[in-house]
């Protein structure tokens, strides 16, 4: 008591004459200091040998959130060097266990439904954006049916019809957009590709009526909806914040636009006029005999537009930025088209894409280094022992897989930081990343895939069903842009870093490159 009196005596005498504000601020400061001290002592004195090591952090709740958020991959590799492939960190107050490497990818992404759950992690973020009763706002069995509807809508006939539509949008955009005014200039590639991929995806996958809606007003609504993916919404999706109010208005307005299109089609007799996803979903029926309600079709279309546009926008921008640093690869791509398709460069077709291996390798290599999603999370539903370790992951934890880590390691990809499409020339490399093991989660056979070090579209039951369309769109954009332009870096500039502030990774904005139109003989005629 003597020591405590010696400390508190002078302190109480000082505060007795202080203002209320000073007393309150002093109390808050004392509380924070005490919380930090207790948090540090807890980490040092109460380690659990049956759980993965906890990454050291000073402040409770915030934990390692800031360090992780600035650069997830730097955080992962730093922690891996210190703790190994399995470790736990504090993310927004939640114990999040990371399991790196191909074993970790398989452990998490191919986890059984009784063990891991994606819906509990993502529904607070995605449901206000996509809408109710779709994706993560429904039982997993229903989600698998919805994925089957979408997957079966991506028929070869549909994909074949998309290529000329995408080419047409690129031609229109590059001839009318202020981004490409004149015969040469500079362009902020992330902005240009974000706008272009909205047009290509909406015209092909979404349908001509949706494409017609993409005026300045609709683009603003799309932006407001996109802001719903702000990281703060993992914790406060319900908060009456300005961006959430705009998100909710945009969601209702865009959903109404889709339902109006569906009603108009039904009123016109419901006869399919082209291969878009709305027509496909309008005719789908759940296993229990219930036709998919129009509002669910609308919400699924929003989910398709949002998810697909982010990955295509980011990846196409990275492709252009990388090509700007490698004029030799640009010319090699153009020469490949001339050698295989003909010197006159005839209109691009669906069948042509499979005949252009270097174009495929450019897309693959870009996705290897710049995967659109850096972290894939699952809620632990039952204790999960980690084979070969003393660890068991408790149900209070969230699991995090980072497939992008394996694609950036020397073990699987020599000189992993180097962007080199020719690394995919080797048959050994192709064999290593391909996984022939197939499994049916309820929407048709898909590659199990988690044993591969290359997983830009995830793996397991939640593997991206739009993977085939994404490759088609990216290869079509790459082939067409190479026909139209020579792209170069701006003197004195260097490749931009990655923006990790959203759920989806993308190039830091602005990222400016120089462009120059090719000779008329190398231009592409509008289809």
Coordinates of C-alpha atoms in Angstrom, one line a residue:
X1 CA 0.0 0.0 0.0
X2 CA 2.9 2.3 0.6
X3 CA 4.1 2.1 -3.0
X4 CA 0.6 2.6 -4.3
X5 CA 0.1 5.6 -2.1
X6 CA 3.4 7.1 -3.2
X7 CA 2.3 6.8 -6.8
X8 CA -1.3 7.7 -6.6
X9 CA -1.0 10.4 -3.9
X10 CA 0.8 13.0 -6.1
X11 CA -1.3 12.0 -9.1
X12 CA -4.6 12.5 -7.3
X13 CA -3.5 15.8 -5.9
X14 CA -2.6 17.0 -9.4
X15 CA -5.9 15.8 -10.9
X16 CA -8.0 17.3 -8.1
X17 CA -7.3 20.7 -9.4
X18 CA -7.6 19.8 -13.1
X19 CA -10.5 20.3 -15.4
X20 CA -13.0 17.5 -16.2
X21 CA -11.6 17.2 -19.7
X22 CA -8.1 16.7 -18.4
X23 CA -9.3 14.0 -16.0
X24 CA -11.2 12.2 -18.7
X25 CA -8.3 12.3 -21.1
X26 CA -5.9 11.1 -18.4
X27 CA -8.3 8.2 -17.6
X28 CA -8.5 7.2 -21.2
X29 CA -4.7 7.4 -21.6
X30 CA -4.2 5.3 -18.5
X31 CA -6.7 2.7 -19.7
X32 CA -5.0 2.4 -23.1
X33 CA -1.5 2.1 -21.5
X34 CA -2.9 -0.6 -19.1
X35 CA -4.5 -2.4 -22.0
X36 CA -1.3 -2.5 -24.0
X37 CA 0.7 -3.7 -21.0
X38 CA -1.8 -6.5 -20.2
X39 CA -1.9 -7.5 -23.9
X40 CA 1.9 -7.8 -24.1
X41 CA 2.1 -9.7 -20.8
X42 CA -0.6 -12.1 -22.0
X43 CA 1.4 -12.9 -25.2
X44 CA 4.6 -13.4 -23.3
X45 CA 3.3 -15.4 -20.3
X46 CA 0.3 -17.4 -21.6
X47 CA 1.4 -19.1 -24.8
X48 CA -0.7 -22.1 -25.8
X49 CA 1.5 -24.9 -27.2
X50 CA -1.5 -26.6 -28.9
X51 CA -2.3 -23.5 -31.0
X52 CA -0.2 -21.9 -33.8
X53 CA 2.2 -19.2 -32.6
X54 CA 0.7 -15.7 -32.3
X55 CA 2.3 -12.9 -34.2
X56 CA 3.4 -10.3 -31.7
X57 CA 1.4 -7.1 -31.5
X58 CA 1.1 -4.1 -29.2
X59 CA -2.5 -3.0 -29.3
X60 CA -5.4 -5.3 -28.6
X61 CA -8.2 -5.6 -31.2
X62 CA -6.2 -3.7 -33.8
X63 CA -3.5 -6.2 -33.5
X64 CA -1.6 -6.7 -36.8
X65 CA -4.4 -5.3 -38.9
X66 CA -2.5 -2.3 -40.2
X67 CA 0.7 -4.2 -41.0
X68 CA -1.3 -6.8 -42.8
X69 CA -3.4 -4.3 -44.7
X70 CA -0.5 -2.2 -46.0
X71 CA 1.1 -5.2 -47.8
X72 CA -0.3 -8.7 -47.1
X73 CA 2.4 -10.5 -49.0
X74 CA 5.2 -8.8 -47.2
X75 CA 3.4 -9.6 -44.0
X76 CA 3.0 -13.3 -44.9
X77 CA 6.6 -13.8 -46.0
X78 CA 8.0 -11.9 -42.9
X79 CA 5.8 -14.1 -40.6
X80 CA 6.7 -17.2 -42.5
X81 CA 10.4 -16.6 -41.9
X82 CA 9.8 -16.2 -38.2
X83 CA 7.0 -18.6 -37.4
X84 CA 6.8 -21.1 -40.3
X85 CA 3.8 -21.9 -42.5
X86 CA 1.2 -21.9 -39.7
X87 CA 0.7 -18.8 -37.5
X88 CA -2.1 -16.7 -36.0
X89 CA -2.5 -12.9 -36.1
X90 CA -5.1 -10.5 -34.9
X91 CA -7.2 -9.0 -37.6
X92 CA -9.9 -6.5 -36.5
X93 CA -10.1 -8.3 -33.1
X94 CA -10.4 -11.8 -34.6
X95 CA -7.7 -14.5 -34.2
X96 CA -6.9 -15.3 -37.8
X97 CA -4.8 -18.4 -38.5
X98 CA -2.8 -18.5 -41.7
X99 CA -1.7 -21.7 -43.3
X100 CA 0.7 -21.1 -46.2
X101 CA 2.0 -23.4 -49.0
X102 CA 0.2 -26.0 -51.1
X103 CA -0.7 -28.0 -47.9
X104 CA -2.3 -25.0 -46.4
X105 CA -4.3 -24.2 -49.5
X106 CA -5.6 -27.8 -49.5
X107 CA -6.3 -27.7 -45.8
X108 CA -8.4 -24.6 -46.0
X109 CA -9.9 -24.5 -49.6
X110 CA -10.8 -28.2 -49.6
X111 CA -12.0 -28.2 -46.0
X112 CA -15.2 -30.1 -45.4
X113 CA -18.4 -28.2 -44.8
X114 CA -18.6 -29.4 -41.2
X115 CA -15.1 -27.9 -40.6
X116 CA -15.1 -24.6 -42.4
X117 CA -17.6 -22.1 -43.5
X118 CA -17.3 -19.2 -46.0
X119 CA -20.7 -17.7 -45.5
X120 CA -20.1 -16.5 -42.0
X121 CA -17.0 -14.6 -43.0
X122 CA -18.2 -12.9 -46.2
X123 CA -22.0 -12.4 -46.0
X124 CA -21.8 -9.2 -43.9
X125 CA -19.7 -7.7 -46.8
X126 CA -21.4 -9.2 -49.8
X127 CA -25.1 -9.4 -49.0
X128 CA -25.7 -5.7 -48.9
X129 CA -23.9 -5.4 -52.3
X130 CA -25.2 -8.5 -54.2
X131 CA -28.6 -8.7 -52.5
X132 CA -30.5 -11.3 -50.5
X133 CA -30.9 -15.1 -51.1
X134 CA -27.8 -15.5 -53.4
X135 CA -24.1 -16.4 -53.0
X136 CA -23.3 -16.2 -49.3
X137 CA -26.8 -15.2 -48.1
X138 CA -28.3 -18.7 -48.6
X139 CA -27.5 -22.3 -47.6
X140 CA -24.4 -23.8 -49.3
X141 CA -26.6 -26.3 -51.1
X142 CA -28.5 -23.5 -52.7
X143 CA -25.3 -21.7 -53.6
X144 CA -24.0 -24.8 -55.4
X145 CA -27.2 -24.9 -57.4
X146 CA -26.8 -21.2 -58.3
X147 CA -23.2 -21.9 -59.4
X148 CA -24.4 -24.8 -61.5
X149 CA -26.9 -22.5 -63.3
X150 CA -24.2 -20.0 -64.1
X151 CA -21.7 -22.6 -65.1
X152 CA -24.1 -24.3 -67.4
X153 CA -24.9 -20.9 -68.9
X154 CA -21.3 -20.5 -70.0
X155 CA -21.7 -23.0 -72.9
X156 CA -19.2 -23.2 -75.7
X157 CA -21.8 -21.6 -78.0
X158 CA -22.2 -18.7 -75.5
X159 CA -18.4 -18.2 -75.1
X160 CA -18.0 -18.3 -78.9
X161 CA -20.6 -15.5 -79.3
X162 CA -18.8 -13.3 -76.7
X163 CA -15.5 -12.9 -78.5
X164 CA -16.8 -10.6 -81.4
X165 CA -18.9 -8.7 -78.8
X166 CA -15.9 -8.0 -76.7
X167 CA -13.8 -7.0 -79.7
X168 CA -16.5 -4.7 -80.8
X169 CA -16.6 -3.0 -77.4
X170 CA -12.8 -2.5 -77.5
X171 CA -12.9 -1.0 -81.0
X172 CA -15.7 1.4 -80.0
X173 CA -13.9 2.4 -76.8
X174 CA -10.5 3.0 -78.3
X175 CA -12.0 5.0 -81.1
X176 CA -14.3 7.2 -79.0
X177 CA -12.9 7.4 -75.5
X178 CA -10.9 10.6 -74.5
X179 CA -8.3 8.1 -73.1
X180 CA -7.2 7.3 -76.7
X181 CA -7.8 10.6 -78.5
X182 CA -5.5 11.0 -81.5
X183 CA -2.7 8.9 -82.8
X184 CA -0.6 8.8 -79.7
X185 CA -0.6 10.0 -76.1
X186 CA -0.6 8.9 -72.5
X187 CA -3.3 7.0 -70.5
X188 CA -4.0 6.2 -66.9
X189 CA -4.3 2.4 -67.5
X190 CA -6.2 1.4 -64.3
X191 CA -9.0 3.9 -65.1
X192 CA -9.1 3.0 -68.7
X193 CA -9.3 -0.7 -68.1
X194 CA -11.9 -0.3 -65.4
X195 CA -14.2 1.5 -67.8
X196 CA -13.4 -0.9 -70.7
X197 CA -14.1 -4.1 -68.8
X198 CA -17.4 -2.8 -67.6
X199 CA -18.4 -2.4 -71.2
X200 CA -17.0 -5.8 -72.4
X201 CA -18.5 -7.7 -69.5
X202 CA -21.9 -6.0 -69.6
X203 CA -22.3 -6.5 -73.4
X204 CA -21.2 -10.1 -73.5
X205 CA -22.2 -11.8 -70.3
X206 CA -24.9 -9.4 -69.2
X207 CA -26.8 -8.6 -72.4
X208 CA -27.4 -5.7 -74.7
X209 CA -30.1 -4.1 -72.5
X210 CA -27.7 -4.0 -69.6
X211 CA -25.0 -2.5 -71.8
X212 CA -27.3 0.3 -72.9
X213 CA -27.8 1.3 -69.3
X214 CA -24.1 2.0 -68.8
X215 CA -24.2 5.8 -69.1
X216 CA -22.7 8.2 -66.6
X217 CA -25.5 7.7 -64.1
X218 CA -25.2 4.0 -64.1
X219 CA -21.4 4.2 -63.8
X220 CA -21.9 6.3 -60.7
X221 CA -24.3 3.8 -59.2
X222 CA -21.8 1.0 -59.9
X223 CA -19.1 3.0 -58.1
X224 CA -21.4 3.5 -55.1
X225 CA -22.1 -0.2 -55.0
X226 CA -18.4 -1.0 -55.3
X227 CA -17.7 1.1 -52.2
X228 CA -19.7 -1.5 -50.3
X229 CA -16.5 -3.6 -50.4
X230 CA -14.7 -1.2 -48.1
X231 CA -12.7 -3.1 -45.5
X232 CA -14.6 -1.3 -42.6
X233 CA -17.7 -3.1 -43.8
X234 CA -16.3 -6.4 -42.5
X235 CA -17.1 -5.0 -39.1
X236 CA -19.8 -2.3 -39.7
X237 CA -21.8 -3.3 -42.8
X238 CA -25.0 -2.0 -41.1
X239 CA -23.5 1.4 -40.0
X240 CA -25.4 4.4 -41.3
X241 CA -22.3 5.8 -43.0
X242 CA -22.6 7.9 -46.1
X243 CA -21.0 5.3 -48.4
X244 CA -23.3 2.6 -47.0
X245 CA -26.4 4.7 -47.7
X246 CA -25.2 5.3 -51.3
X247 CA -24.4 1.5 -51.5
X248 CA -28.0 0.6 -50.4
X249 CA -29.6 3.0 -52.9
X250 CA -27.4 1.8 -55.7
X251 CA -28.2 -1.9 -55.0
X252 CA -31.9 -1.3 -55.1
X253 CA -31.7 0.8 -58.2
X254 CA -29.5 -1.6 -60.1
X255 CA -31.6 -4.6 -59.0
X256 CA -34.7 -2.8 -60.2
X257 CA -33.0 -2.3 -63.6
X258 CA -32.4 -6.0 -63.9
X259 CA -36.0 -7.0 -62.9
X260 CA -37.4 -4.4 -65.4
X261 CA -35.3 -6.1 -68.2
X262 CA -36.5 -9.5 -67.1
X263 CA -40.2 -8.4 -67.0
X264 CA -39.8 -6.8 -70.5
X265 CA -38.4 -10.0 -71.9
X266 CA -41.2 -12.1 -70.4
X267 CA -43.8 -9.7 -71.7
X268 CA -42.3 -9.9 -75.2
X269 CA -42.8 -13.7 -75.2
X270 CA -39.6 -14.9 -73.5
X271 CA -37.9 -16.0 -76.7
X272 CA -34.1 -16.0 -76.5
X273 CA -32.5 -13.6 -78.9
X274 CA -28.8 -14.0 -77.9
X275 CA -26.6 -16.0 -75.5
X276 CA -26.5 -13.9 -72.4
X277 CA -26.7 -15.0 -68.7
X278 CA -30.0 -13.3 -68.0
X279 CA -31.7 -15.5 -70.6
X280 CA -30.0 -18.6 -69.0
X281 CA -31.0 -17.8 -65.4
X282 CA -34.6 -16.9 -66.4
X283 CA -35.2 -20.5 -67.4
X284 CA -33.5 -22.1 -64.4
X285 CA -35.4 -24.2 -61.8
X286 CA -34.1 -25.3 -58.3
X287 CA -34.1 -29.0 -57.4
X288 CA -37.3 -28.5 -55.4
X289 CA -39.1 -27.4 -58.5
X290 CA -39.1 -23.7 -57.7
X291 CA -38.2 -21.4 -60.7
X292 CA -35.5 -18.9 -59.8
X293 CA -37.4 -15.7 -58.8
X294 CA -36.7 -12.7 -60.9
X295 CA -35.2 -10.8 -57.9
X296 CA -32.7 -13.6 -57.4
X297 CA -31.8 -13.5 -61.0
X298 CA -31.2 -9.8 -60.6
X299 CA -29.0 -10.3 -57.5
X300 CA -27.0 -13.1 -59.2
X301 CA -26.4 -10.8 -62.1
X302 CA -25.1 -8.1 -59.8
X303 CA -22.8 -10.6 -58.2
X304 CA -21.5 -11.7 -61.6
X305 CA -20.9 -8.1 -62.7
X306 CA -19.1 -7.1 -59.5
X307 CA -16.9 -10.2 -59.1
X308 CA -16.0 -10.5 -62.7
X309 CA -15.3 -6.8 -63.3
X310 CA -12.9 -6.5 -60.4
X311 CA -10.7 -9.3 -61.5
X312 CA -10.7 -8.5 -65.2
X313 CA -10.2 -4.8 -64.6
X314 CA -7.2 -5.3 -62.3
X315 CA -5.6 -8.1 -64.4
X316 CA -6.1 -6.3 -67.8
X317 CA -4.5 -3.2 -66.3
X318 CA -1.5 -5.3 -65.0
X319 CA -1.1 -6.9 -68.4
X320 CA -0.9 -3.5 -70.1
X321 CA 1.5 -2.2 -67.5
X322 CA 3.7 -5.3 -67.8
X323 CA 3.7 -5.2 -71.6
X324 CA 4.7 -1.5 -71.5
X325 CA 8.0 -2.7 -69.9
X326 CA 8.5 -5.4 -72.5
X327 CA 8.1 -4.1 -76.1
X328 CA 9.7 -7.4 -77.2
X329 CA 6.8 -9.3 -75.8
X330 CA 4.3 -7.0 -77.5
X331 CA 5.9 -7.6 -80.9
X332 CA 6.1 -11.3 -80.2
X333 CA 2.4 -11.4 -79.5
X334 CA 1.6 -9.5 -82.7
X335 CA 3.9 -11.8 -84.7
X336 CA 2.2 -14.9 -83.2
X337 CA -1.2 -13.6 -84.5
X338 CA 0.2 -13.0 -88.0
X339 CA 2.0 -16.3 -88.1
X340 CA -1.0 -18.4 -86.9
X341 CA -4.1 -16.4 -88.0
X342 CA -2.7 -14.7 -91.1
X343 CA -0.8 -11.5 -91.9
X344 CA -4.0 -9.6 -92.7
X345 CA -5.1 -10.2 -89.1
X346 CA -8.7 -11.4 -89.7
X347 CA -11.4 -10.8 -87.1
X348 CA -10.6 -12.7 -83.9
X349 CA -12.7 -15.7 -83.0
X350 CA -13.2 -18.0 -80.1
X351 CA -11.3 -20.8 -81.8
X352 CA -8.4 -18.5 -82.4
X353 CA -7.7 -18.0 -78.7
X354 CA -6.6 -21.7 -78.1
X355 CA -4.2 -21.3 -81.1
X356 CA -2.3 -18.4 -79.5
X357 CA -0.2 -20.0 -76.7
X358 CA 1.9 -16.9 -76.0
X359 CA -1.2 -14.8 -75.4
X360 CA -2.3 -17.4 -72.9
X361 CA 1.1 -17.4 -71.2
X362 CA 1.0 -13.6 -70.8
X363 CA -2.4 -13.9 -69.0
X364 CA -1.1 -16.7 -66.8
X365 CA 2.1 -15.0 -65.9
X366 CA 0.2 -11.8 -65.0
X367 CA -2.2 -13.7 -62.8
X368 CA 0.7 -15.6 -61.1
X369 CA 2.3 -12.3 -59.9
X370 CA -0.9 -10.2 -59.6
X371 CA -3.6 -12.5 -58.3
X372 CA -6.8 -10.4 -57.8
X373 CA -7.5 -11.8 -54.3
X374 CA -4.7 -12.1 -51.8
X375 CA -6.6 -13.6 -48.9
X376 CA -9.3 -16.3 -48.8
X377 CA -11.0 -16.8 -45.4
X378 CA -13.1 -19.5 -43.8
X379 CA -14.7 -19.6 -40.3
X380 CA -13.7 -22.7 -38.3
X381 CA -16.7 -24.7 -37.3
X382 CA -15.1 -27.7 -35.6
X383 CA -11.6 -28.1 -34.1
X384 CA -9.1 -28.9 -36.9
X385 CA -5.8 -30.7 -36.2
X386 CA -2.9 -29.7 -38.4
X387 CA -1.2 -32.8 -39.6
X388 CA 2.5 -33.0 -38.7
X389 CA 2.2 -30.3 -35.9
X390 CA 1.0 -30.2 -32.3
X391 CA -1.6 -27.5 -33.4
X392 CA -5.3 -27.8 -33.4
X393 CA -7.2 -24.8 -34.8
X394 CA -10.1 -23.9 -32.4
X395 CA -13.6 -22.8 -33.5
X396 CA -12.8 -19.2 -32.2
X397 CA -10.4 -18.7 -35.1
X398 CA -10.8 -17.7 -38.8
X399 CA -8.6 -19.6 -41.3
X400 CA -6.8 -17.7 -44.0
X401 CA -5.4 -19.2 -47.2
X402 CA -3.0 -17.1 -49.4
X403 CA -2.5 -19.0 -52.7
X404 CA -0.6 -16.1 -54.1
X405 CA 2.3 -16.9 -51.7
X406 CA 3.0 -20.2 -53.4
X407 CA 3.0 -18.6 -56.8
X408 CA 5.6 -16.1 -55.6
X409 CA 8.1 -18.6 -54.1
X410 CA 11.4 -19.8 -55.5
X411 CA 10.5 -23.3 -54.8
X412 CA 7.8 -23.4 -57.5
X413 CA 8.8 -20.5 -59.8
X414 CA 12.5 -19.7 -60.2
X415 CA 13.1 -15.9 -60.0
X416 CA 9.5 -15.4 -58.9
X417 CA 9.5 -11.6 -58.8
X418 CA 10.4 -11.5 -62.6
X419 CA 7.5 -11.2 -65.0
X420 CA 8.5 -13.7 -67.7
X421 CA 5.7 -15.3 -69.8
X422 CA 8.3 -17.6 -71.4
X423 CA 8.6 -19.5 -68.1
X424 CA 5.3 -21.2 -69.2
X425 CA 7.0 -22.6 -72.3
X426 CA 8.4 -25.5 -70.3
X427 CA 6.1 -28.6 -70.3
X428 CA 7.4 -29.3 -66.8
X429 CA 6.0 -26.0 -65.5
X430 CA 2.6 -26.6 -67.1
X431 CA 2.5 -30.1 -65.6
X432 CA 3.4 -28.9 -62.1
X433 CA 0.5 -26.4 -61.9
X434 CA -2.1 -28.6 -63.4
X435 CA -4.2 -30.8 -61.2
X436 CA -6.2 -33.5 -62.9
X437 CA -8.1 -34.6 -59.8
X438 CA -11.8 -33.8 -60.3
X439 CA -14.6 -33.5 -57.8
X440 CA -18.3 -32.5 -58.1
X441 CA -19.6 -30.1 -55.4
X442 CA -23.0 -29.9 -56.9
X443 CA -22.4 -27.8 -60.0
X444 CA -20.5 -30.3 -62.2
X445 CA -17.0 -31.7 -62.2
X446 CA -14.2 -29.2 -61.4
X447 CA -10.5 -29.5 -60.7
X448 CA -9.9 -29.9 -57.0
X449 CA -6.8 -27.9 -57.7
X450 CA -5.6 -27.0 -54.2
X451 CA -2.4 -29.1 -54.7
X452 CA -1.2 -26.7 -57.4
X453 CA 1.1 -23.7 -56.6
X454 CA -0.9 -21.7 -59.1
X455 CA -4.5 -20.8 -57.9
X456 CA -5.5 -17.4 -59.2
X457 CA -9.1 -18.4 -59.1
X458 CA -9.1 -20.3 -55.8
X459 CA -9.9 -24.0 -55.3
X460 CA -12.5 -26.3 -53.8
X461 CA -16.2 -25.8 -53.7
X462 CA -15.9 -22.0 -53.9
X463 CA -13.5 -22.0 -56.9
X464 CA -14.5 -19.2 -59.3
X465 CA -16.9 -20.5 -61.9
X466 CA -16.2 -17.6 -64.2
X467 CA -12.6 -18.7 -64.7
X468 CA -13.1 -19.8 -68.3
X469 CA -14.9 -16.5 -69.2
X470 CA -12.1 -14.5 -67.4
X471 CA -9.4 -16.2 -69.5
X472 CA -11.4 -15.6 -72.7
X473 CA -12.0 -11.9 -71.9
X474 CA -8.4 -11.2 -70.9
X475 CA -6.9 -13.0 -73.9
X476 CA -9.3 -11.1 -76.2
X477 CA -8.5 -7.8 -74.7
X478 CA -4.7 -8.5 -74.9
X479 CA -4.9 -9.7 -78.5
X480 CA -6.9 -6.7 -79.7
X481 CA -4.9 -4.1 -77.8
X482 CA -1.7 -5.5 -79.2
X483 CA -3.2 -5.2 -82.7
X484 CA -4.1 -1.6 -82.2
X485 CA -1.3 -0.1 -80.1
X486 CA 2.3 0.0 -79.2
X487 CA 2.6 0.7 -75.5
X488 CA 5.6 2.0 -73.6
X489 CA 6.6 3.3 -70.2
X490 CA 6.7 7.0 -69.5
X491 CA 10.4 8.1 -69.3
X492 CA 11.6 8.2 -65.7
X493 CA 8.7 6.1 -64.4
X494 CA 8.7 2.7 -62.8
X495 CA 6.2 -0.1 -62.3
X496 CA 3.6 1.0 -59.7
X497 CA 2.9 -1.0 -56.6
X498 CA -0.2 -2.8 -55.6
X499 CA -3.2 -1.2 -53.9
X500 CA -4.4 -3.6 -51.1
X501 CA -7.0 -1.2 -49.5
X502 CA -10.0 -3.1 -51.0
X503 CA -11.1 -6.7 -50.9
X504 CA -9.6 -7.0 -54.4
X505 CA -5.9 -6.2 -55.2
X506 CA -5.3 -3.7 -58.1
X507 CA -2.5 -1.4 -59.4
X508 CA -2.0 1.8 -57.5
X509 CA -3.8 4.7 -59.3
X510 CA -2.6 6.6 -61.3
X511 CA -0.4 4.3 -63.4
X512 CA 0.4 6.1 -66.7
X513 CA 1.8 4.6 -69.9
X514 CA 2.4 6.0 -73.4
X515 CA 0.5 4.6 -76.4
X516 CA 0.8 4.9 -80.1
X517 CA -1.5 3.6 -82.7
X518 CA -0.1 1.1 -85.2
X519 CA -0.2 1.5 -89.0
X520 CA -3.6 1.2 -90.7
X521 CA -2.5 -2.1 -92.1
X522 CA -2.2 -3.5 -88.6
X523 CA -5.5 -2.1 -87.3
X524 CA -8.5 -4.3 -86.7
X525 CA -11.7 -3.7 -88.6
X526 CA -14.9 -3.4 -86.5
X527 CA -16.9 -6.7 -86.6

